[in-house]
Short mmCIF file of C-alpha atoms in Angstrom, two decimals:
data_model
loop_
_atom_site.label_atom_id
_atom_site.label_comp_id
_atom_site.label_asym_id
_atom_site.label_seq_id
_atom_site.Cartn_x
_atom_site.Cartn_y
_atom_site.Cartn_z
CA MET A 1 -213.16 -86.05 -24.66
CA ILE A 2 -214.84 -89.37 -23.93
CA TYR A 3 -214.35 -90.50 -27.53
CA SER A 4 -210.63 -89.70 -27.46
CA ASP A 5 -210.28 -91.70 -24.24
CA ILE A 6 -212.05 -94.66 -25.84
CA LEU A 7 -209.69 -94.40 -28.84
CA LEU A 8 -206.65 -94.27 -26.54
CA LEU A 9 -207.97 -97.31 -24.69
CA VAL A 10 -208.27 -99.27 -27.94
CA ILE A 11 -204.76 -98.20 -29.03
CA GLY A 12 -203.35 -99.09 -25.62
CA LEU A 13 -204.93 -102.55 -25.66
CA GLY A 14 -203.65 -103.18 -29.19
CA LEU A 15 -200.13 -102.09 -28.26
CA LEU A 16 -200.34 -104.22 -25.14
CA TRP A 17 -201.20 -107.33 -27.11
CA TRP A 18 -198.53 -106.77 -29.78
CA SER A 19 -195.81 -105.99 -27.24
CA GLY A 20 -196.88 -109.04 -25.24
CA GLU A 21 -196.19 -111.19 -28.30
CA LEU A 22 -192.72 -109.67 -28.62
CA THR A 23 -191.98 -110.08 -24.92
CA VAL A 24 -192.80 -113.79 -24.98
CA LYS A 25 -190.80 -114.27 -28.17
CA TYR A 26 -187.62 -112.68 -26.80
CA ALA A 27 -188.10 -114.29 -23.38
CA LEU A 28 -188.04 -117.68 -25.11
CA GLU A 29 -184.82 -116.94 -26.94
CA MET A 30 -183.19 -115.43 -23.86
CA ALA A 31 -184.13 -118.50 -21.84
CA HIS A 32 -182.59 -120.68 -24.54
CA MET A 33 -179.34 -118.73 -24.69
CA PHE A 34 -178.78 -118.44 -20.93
CA GLY A 35 -180.33 -121.77 -19.89
CA PHE A 36 -183.07 -120.24 -17.72
CA SER A 37 -186.34 -122.03 -17.07
CA MET A 38 -189.59 -120.45 -18.24
CA LEU A 39 -190.86 -120.17 -14.66
CA PHE A 40 -187.69 -118.31 -13.69
CA MET A 41 -188.03 -115.95 -16.67
CA GLY A 42 -191.65 -115.21 -15.76
CA PHE A 43 -190.95 -114.76 -12.06
CA ILE A 44 -187.85 -112.58 -12.32
CA VAL A 45 -187.66 -110.79 -15.68
CA ILE A 46 -191.20 -110.42 -16.97
CA SER A 47 -193.03 -109.93 -13.68
CA VAL A 48 -190.67 -107.09 -12.75
CA SER A 49 -191.25 -105.48 -16.16
CA THR A 50 -195.02 -105.83 -16.04
CA GLY A 51 -195.03 -104.54 -12.44
CA LEU A 52 -193.96 -101.08 -13.62
CA PRO A 53 -197.56 -99.72 -13.79
CA GLU A 54 -198.21 -100.68 -10.15
CA LEU A 55 -194.87 -99.18 -9.13
CA ALA A 56 -195.65 -95.97 -11.04
CA ILE A 57 -199.05 -95.71 -9.35
CA ALA A 58 -197.47 -96.30 -5.92
CA ILE A 59 -194.82 -93.60 -6.46
CA THR A 60 -197.42 -91.15 -7.75
CA SER A 61 -199.68 -91.80 -4.77
CA ILE A 62 -196.79 -91.08 -2.37
CA TYR A 63 -196.47 -87.54 -3.76
CA THR A 64 -200.21 -86.91 -4.20
CA GLY A 65 -201.27 -88.43 -0.88
CA VAL A 66 -203.93 -90.67 -2.45
CA HIS A 67 -202.70 -93.86 -0.78
CA SER A 68 -206.08 -95.57 -0.81
CA LEU A 69 -206.11 -95.65 -4.61
CA SER A 70 -202.66 -97.25 -4.76
CA VAL A 71 -203.31 -99.79 -1.99
CA GLY A 72 -206.62 -100.73 -3.58
CA ALA A 73 -204.94 -101.09 -6.97
CA ILE A 74 -202.13 -103.25 -5.52
CA LEU A 75 -204.42 -105.60 -3.58
CA GLY A 76 -207.00 -105.73 -6.35
CA SER A 77 -204.27 -106.38 -8.91
CA ASN A 78 -202.92 -109.20 -6.75
CA PHE A 79 -206.31 -110.86 -6.83
CA SER A 80 -206.61 -110.19 -10.59
CA ASP A 81 -203.17 -111.69 -11.23
CA ILE A 82 -204.31 -114.97 -9.69
CA ALA A 83 -207.99 -115.22 -10.61
CA LEU A 84 -208.04 -113.45 -13.98
CA VAL A 85 -204.51 -113.91 -15.32
CA LEU A 86 -204.49 -117.67 -14.62
CA GLY A 87 -208.23 -118.28 -14.97
CA ALA A 88 -208.63 -116.84 -18.47
CA PRO A 89 -205.90 -118.86 -20.26
CA ALA A 90 -206.70 -122.04 -18.29
CA PHE A 91 -210.39 -121.82 -19.23
CA PHE A 92 -210.28 -120.38 -22.76
CA ILE A 93 -206.92 -121.66 -24.09
CA GLN A 94 -205.79 -124.90 -22.44
CA THR A 95 -204.60 -126.51 -19.23
CA LEU A 96 -201.56 -124.83 -17.64
CA CYS A 97 -199.06 -127.50 -16.65
CA ILE A 98 -196.04 -127.25 -14.36
CA GLY A 99 -192.99 -129.37 -15.08
CA ASP A 100 -191.47 -131.56 -12.39
CA GLU A 101 -188.30 -129.43 -12.37
CA GLU A 102 -190.32 -126.29 -11.56
CA TYR A 103 -192.72 -127.77 -9.02
CA LYS A 104 -190.76 -126.74 -5.92
CA GLU A 105 -190.37 -123.16 -7.14
CA SER A 106 -194.09 -122.87 -7.89
CA VAL A 107 -195.20 -124.20 -4.50
CA PHE A 108 -192.66 -121.99 -2.70
CA ILE A 109 -193.74 -118.80 -4.50
CA LEU A 110 -197.46 -119.52 -4.09
CA GLY A 111 -197.09 -120.39 -0.40
CA LEU A 112 -194.94 -117.33 0.33
CA SER A 113 -197.38 -115.04 -1.52
CA ALA A 114 -200.31 -116.40 0.51
CA ALA A 115 -198.35 -116.01 3.76
CA VAL A 116 -197.41 -112.41 2.96
CA MET A 117 -201.00 -111.51 2.10
CA ALA A 118 -202.19 -113.16 5.33
CA PHE A 119 -199.70 -111.05 7.31
CA VAL A 120 -200.78 -107.84 5.54
CA PHE A 121 -204.51 -108.41 6.06
CA LEU A 122 -204.22 -109.64 9.65
CA TRP A 123 -201.88 -106.83 10.73
CA GLY A 124 -204.24 -104.28 9.24
CA GLU A 125 -201.79 -101.37 9.26
CA LEU A 126 -198.42 -100.91 7.59
CA HIS A 127 -195.64 -98.70 9.01
CA TRP A 128 -192.20 -97.82 7.68
CA TRP A 129 -190.61 -100.80 9.42
CA SER A 130 -193.13 -103.23 7.93
CA GLY A 131 -192.29 -101.72 4.54
CA ILE A 132 -188.63 -102.63 5.08
CA LEU A 133 -189.68 -106.13 6.16
CA LEU A 134 -191.75 -106.63 3.00
CA ILE A 135 -188.88 -105.46 0.78
CA LEU A 136 -186.49 -107.86 2.54
CA VAL A 137 -188.96 -110.71 2.01
CA TYR A 138 -188.95 -110.00 -1.73
CA ILE A 139 -185.14 -109.93 -1.86
CA GLY A 140 -185.03 -113.19 0.09
CA ALA A 141 -187.53 -114.74 -2.34
CA LEU A 142 -185.37 -113.77 -5.31
CA ILE A 143 -182.32 -115.38 -3.71
CA THR A 144 -184.28 -118.54 -2.86
CA VAL A 145 -185.75 -118.90 -6.34
CA TRP A 146 -182.29 -118.40 -7.84
CA GLN A 147 -181.02 -121.25 -5.69
CA LEU A 148 -184.02 -123.49 -6.43
CA ARG A 149 -184.12 -122.86 -10.14
CA ARG A 150 -183.33 -125.71 -12.47
CA ILE A 151 -181.01 -124.66 -15.28
CA ARG A 152 -182.26 -126.31 -18.47
CA ASP A 153 -179.85 -127.79 -20.91
CA ALA A 154 -179.72 -125.72 -24.09
CA ALA A 155 -178.72 -128.71 -26.18
CA HIS A 156 -179.98 -129.51 -29.66
CA SER A 157 -182.73 -131.79 -28.35
CA TYR A 158 -184.13 -129.03 -26.11
CA VAL A 159 -184.18 -126.56 -28.98
CA GLU A 160 -186.00 -129.02 -31.23
CA GLU A 161 -188.54 -129.85 -28.52
CA GLU A 162 -189.47 -126.39 -27.18
CA LEU A 163 -188.18 -123.65 -29.47
CA LYS A 164 -188.61 -125.05 -32.96
CA PRO A 165 -189.54 -123.75 -35.50
CA GLU A 166 -188.80 -120.20 -34.32
CA TYR A 167 -185.16 -120.76 -33.39
CA GLU A 168 -182.48 -122.84 -34.98
CA PRO A 169 -179.61 -124.27 -32.94
CA HIS A 170 -176.78 -121.75 -32.88
CA GLU A 171 -173.84 -120.58 -30.85
CA ALA A 172 -174.67 -117.03 -29.83
CA GLY A 173 -171.91 -114.51 -29.25
CA TRP A 174 -172.07 -111.94 -26.49
CA LEU A 175 -173.12 -109.17 -28.89
CA TYR A 176 -176.08 -111.22 -30.09
CA LYS A 177 -177.03 -112.07 -26.48
CA LEU A 178 -176.84 -108.39 -25.56
CA TRP A 179 -179.06 -107.51 -28.52
CA ILE A 180 -181.69 -110.07 -27.43
CA VAL A 181 -181.65 -108.66 -23.88
CA ILE A 182 -182.09 -105.13 -25.28
CA LYS A 183 -185.00 -106.25 -27.46
CA LEU A 184 -186.61 -107.97 -24.48
CA LEU A 185 -186.29 -104.79 -22.41
CA LEU A 186 -187.66 -102.66 -25.26
CA SER A 187 -190.64 -104.99 -25.71
CA ALA A 188 -191.26 -104.84 -21.94
CA LEU A 189 -191.14 -101.03 -22.24
CA LEU A 190 -193.82 -101.24 -24.94
CA VAL A 191 -195.87 -103.41 -22.57
CA TRP A 192 -195.60 -100.64 -19.99
CA LEU A 193 -196.55 -97.98 -22.57
CA GLY A 194 -199.59 -99.94 -23.68
CA SER A 195 -200.58 -100.43 -20.06
CA HIS A 196 -200.10 -96.72 -19.32
CA LEU A 197 -202.36 -95.70 -22.21
CA SER A 198 -204.98 -98.25 -21.16
CA VAL A 199 -204.89 -97.29 -17.48
CA SER A 200 -204.85 -93.51 -17.97
CA SER A 201 -207.76 -93.60 -20.42
CA THR A 202 -209.66 -95.96 -18.12
CA VAL A 203 -209.15 -93.62 -15.15
CA ARG A 204 -210.52 -90.67 -17.12
CA LEU A 205 -213.50 -92.73 -18.24
CA ALA A 206 -214.02 -93.74 -14.60
CA GLU A 207 -214.72 -90.10 -13.71
CA PHE A 208 -218.18 -90.61 -15.16
CA LEU A 209 -218.83 -93.57 -12.82
CA PRO A 210 -220.56 -93.27 -9.41
CA TRP A 211 -218.15 -95.31 -7.26
CA SER A 212 -215.58 -94.50 -4.57
CA ILE A 213 -211.88 -94.15 -5.29
CA GLU A 214 -211.20 -97.33 -3.28
CA THR A 215 -213.63 -99.32 -5.44
CA LEU A 216 -212.14 -97.91 -8.63
CA GLY A 217 -208.65 -98.81 -7.41
CA GLU A 218 -209.66 -102.37 -6.51
CA THR A 219 -211.40 -102.98 -9.84
CA ILE A 220 -210.75 -100.69 -12.81
CA MET A 221 -207.20 -99.73 -11.86
CA ALA A 222 -206.42 -103.29 -10.80
CA ILE A 223 -207.67 -104.72 -14.08
CA GLY A 224 -205.81 -102.06 -16.03
CA THR A 225 -202.50 -102.73 -14.31
CA SER A 226 -203.02 -106.50 -14.73
CA LEU A 227 -203.45 -106.22 -18.50
CA PRO A 228 -199.71 -106.78 -19.24
CA GLU A 229 -199.69 -110.00 -17.19
CA LEU A 230 -202.98 -111.13 -18.76
CA ALA A 231 -201.76 -110.49 -22.31
CA ILE A 232 -198.47 -112.30 -21.71
CA ALA A 233 -200.19 -115.24 -19.94
CA ILE A 234 -202.68 -115.78 -22.79
CA ILE A 235 -199.98 -115.54 -25.44
CA ALA A 236 -197.69 -117.86 -23.47
CA ALA A 237 -200.52 -120.39 -23.09
CA ARG A 238 -201.18 -120.27 -26.84
CA ARG A 239 -197.51 -121.05 -27.40
CA LYS A 240 -197.67 -123.87 -24.82
CA GLN A 241 -195.23 -122.02 -22.55
CA TYR A 242 -197.32 -122.74 -19.45
CA SER A 243 -194.55 -122.14 -16.94
CA LEU A 244 -194.01 -118.65 -18.35
CA ALA A 245 -197.69 -117.82 -17.76
CA ILE A 246 -197.64 -119.19 -14.21
CA GLY A 247 -194.28 -117.61 -13.38
CA THR A 248 -195.47 -114.20 -14.59
CA SER A 249 -198.62 -114.45 -12.47
CA PHE A 250 -196.87 -115.67 -9.31
CA GLY A 251 -194.00 -113.24 -9.70
CA SER A 252 -196.36 -110.28 -10.10
CA VAL A 253 -198.38 -111.28 -7.02
CA LEU A 254 -195.29 -111.59 -4.83
CA GLU A 255 -193.63 -108.44 -6.21
CA GLN A 256 -196.74 -106.30 -5.64
CA GLY A 257 -197.46 -107.73 -2.19
CA THR A 258 -193.89 -107.25 -0.97
CA LEU A 259 -191.69 -104.87 -2.98
CA ILE A 260 -194.29 -102.35 -4.23
CA LEU A 261 -196.44 -102.38 -1.10
CA GLY A 262 -193.23 -102.15 0.95
CA ILE A 263 -192.02 -99.10 -0.98
CA LEU A 264 -195.41 -97.44 -0.47
CA ALA A 265 -195.32 -98.14 3.28
CA LEU A 266 -191.70 -97.05 3.64
CA PHE A 267 -191.96 -93.68 1.89
CA SER A 268 -195.58 -92.69 2.50
CA GLY A 269 -194.72 -90.79 5.71
CA ASN A 270 -197.82 -92.12 7.46
CA SER A 271 -199.13 -95.53 8.39
CA ILE A 272 -201.25 -97.21 5.72
CA LEU A 273 -204.56 -98.74 6.76
CA ILE A 274 -205.23 -102.14 5.22
CA SER A 275 -208.29 -102.90 7.33
CA GLN A 276 -210.61 -101.07 4.91
CA PHE A 277 -209.57 -103.53 2.19
CA ARG A 278 -210.10 -106.73 4.18
CA HIS A 279 -213.20 -107.58 2.15
CA ILE A 280 -210.79 -108.58 -0.67
CA ALA A 281 -209.13 -111.24 1.53
CA PRO A 282 -211.79 -114.01 1.26
CA PHE A 283 -211.80 -113.76 -2.55
CA MET A 284 -208.00 -113.71 -2.71
CA PHE A 285 -207.47 -116.72 -0.45
CA VAL A 286 -210.14 -118.77 -2.23
CA ALA A 287 -208.23 -118.05 -5.46
CA PHE A 288 -204.96 -119.13 -3.78
CA ALA A 289 -206.69 -122.33 -2.65
CA ILE A 290 -208.00 -123.14 -6.14
CA VAL A 291 -204.60 -122.61 -7.76
CA GLY A 292 -202.79 -124.42 -4.94
CA TYR A 293 -205.13 -127.42 -5.22
CA GLY A 294 -204.44 -127.74 -8.94
CA ILE A 295 -200.67 -127.39 -8.67
CA ILE A 296 -200.13 -129.51 -5.56
CA ARG A 297 -202.65 -132.21 -6.48
CA ARG A 298 -202.05 -132.55 -10.23
CA GLU A 299 -199.24 -130.11 -11.15
CA LYS A 300 -201.63 -128.27 -13.47
CA ILE A 301 -204.47 -125.73 -13.60
CA ASN A 302 -207.17 -127.21 -15.78
CA ARG A 303 -210.36 -125.80 -17.35
CA LYS A 304 -212.50 -126.52 -14.27
CA GLU A 305 -210.15 -124.57 -12.04
CA GLY A 306 -209.89 -121.82 -14.66
CA GLY A 307 -213.69 -121.59 -14.75
CA ALA A 308 -213.82 -121.48 -10.94
CA LEU A 309 -211.28 -118.63 -10.90
CA LEU A 310 -213.18 -116.62 -13.50
CA THR A 311 -216.48 -117.20 -11.67
CA LEU A 312 -214.86 -116.03 -8.44
CA TYR A 313 -213.63 -112.90 -10.17
CA ILE A 314 -217.07 -112.11 -11.59
CA VAL A 315 -218.59 -112.55 -8.12
CA PHE A 316 -215.96 -110.16 -6.77
CA LEU A 317 -216.83 -107.50 -9.37
CA VAL A 318 -220.55 -107.86 -8.67
CA TYR A 319 -219.88 -107.46 -4.96
CA GLU A 320 -217.65 -104.41 -5.47
CA PHE A 321 -220.00 -102.53 -7.76
CA PHE A 322 -223.41 -103.50 -6.41
CA TYR A 323 -223.22 -104.80 -2.84
CA LYS A 324 -220.26 -103.21 -1.05
CA VAL A 325 -221.37 -100.56 1.40
#
């Protein structure tokens, strides 16, 4: 049994990486055809797609009554999506830069995500009405980002600068645009499938480990559900699509902290205790501070900040597995 789970984990990770390549490829062409910025694509389209594992876990936990696993996975994944998803490409690939036209969106999303997490941790308990409030915050964020977004000009010069040599200038008809959207959705579905294989095999392997379900949710499940974002961020950084990597990370953090956590609170039937997860808060807000410093001060996340994020994440894992009571 353990060997089959290891095999499934390897297959899931391979599928995750391949589908991540496809997702970035079709996201680039879709952005070109519709004039969307890379940050907008990451925040809206890709983050929603890669958030499917967290949503699936939340829905499952509603029916099984294991809310602590889902809450731990959501909060742990939020920390992973900042520290690991941005730290790894910034440290191992290259500096993640934000363009001037996307600066306001980035600061707004990061600030709102930090404010929402502060509310959740300080309140300590989520009821059905706070679930509705979190969902409304997410809807409001989508509307605000849509208004703040900067539509890029899909002229010949833009194509030569950012999309060459993959795409040649062309006038796309509506059938071709529809086909690109379908391929993007199918590649996102493959991302979800790869994540599902990775997470399910990891959970079965975790049965042999001597830790609580909360710890497993905050670490193993969180890492597993963050794999789609991590794969896409690394691939986007390799292709110099930095805004796509940052938008995917920020979008996932906000979506999980508002929409998914809100759905869990709204339909759980009981209040959800957050106080038992407050030990994650110091790590999460230090990660927010590191990323915020880089973006606000220099409009980039460089190797030093990437190394600081990865170090913070390693410290978090050591604390979770060896020091948490």
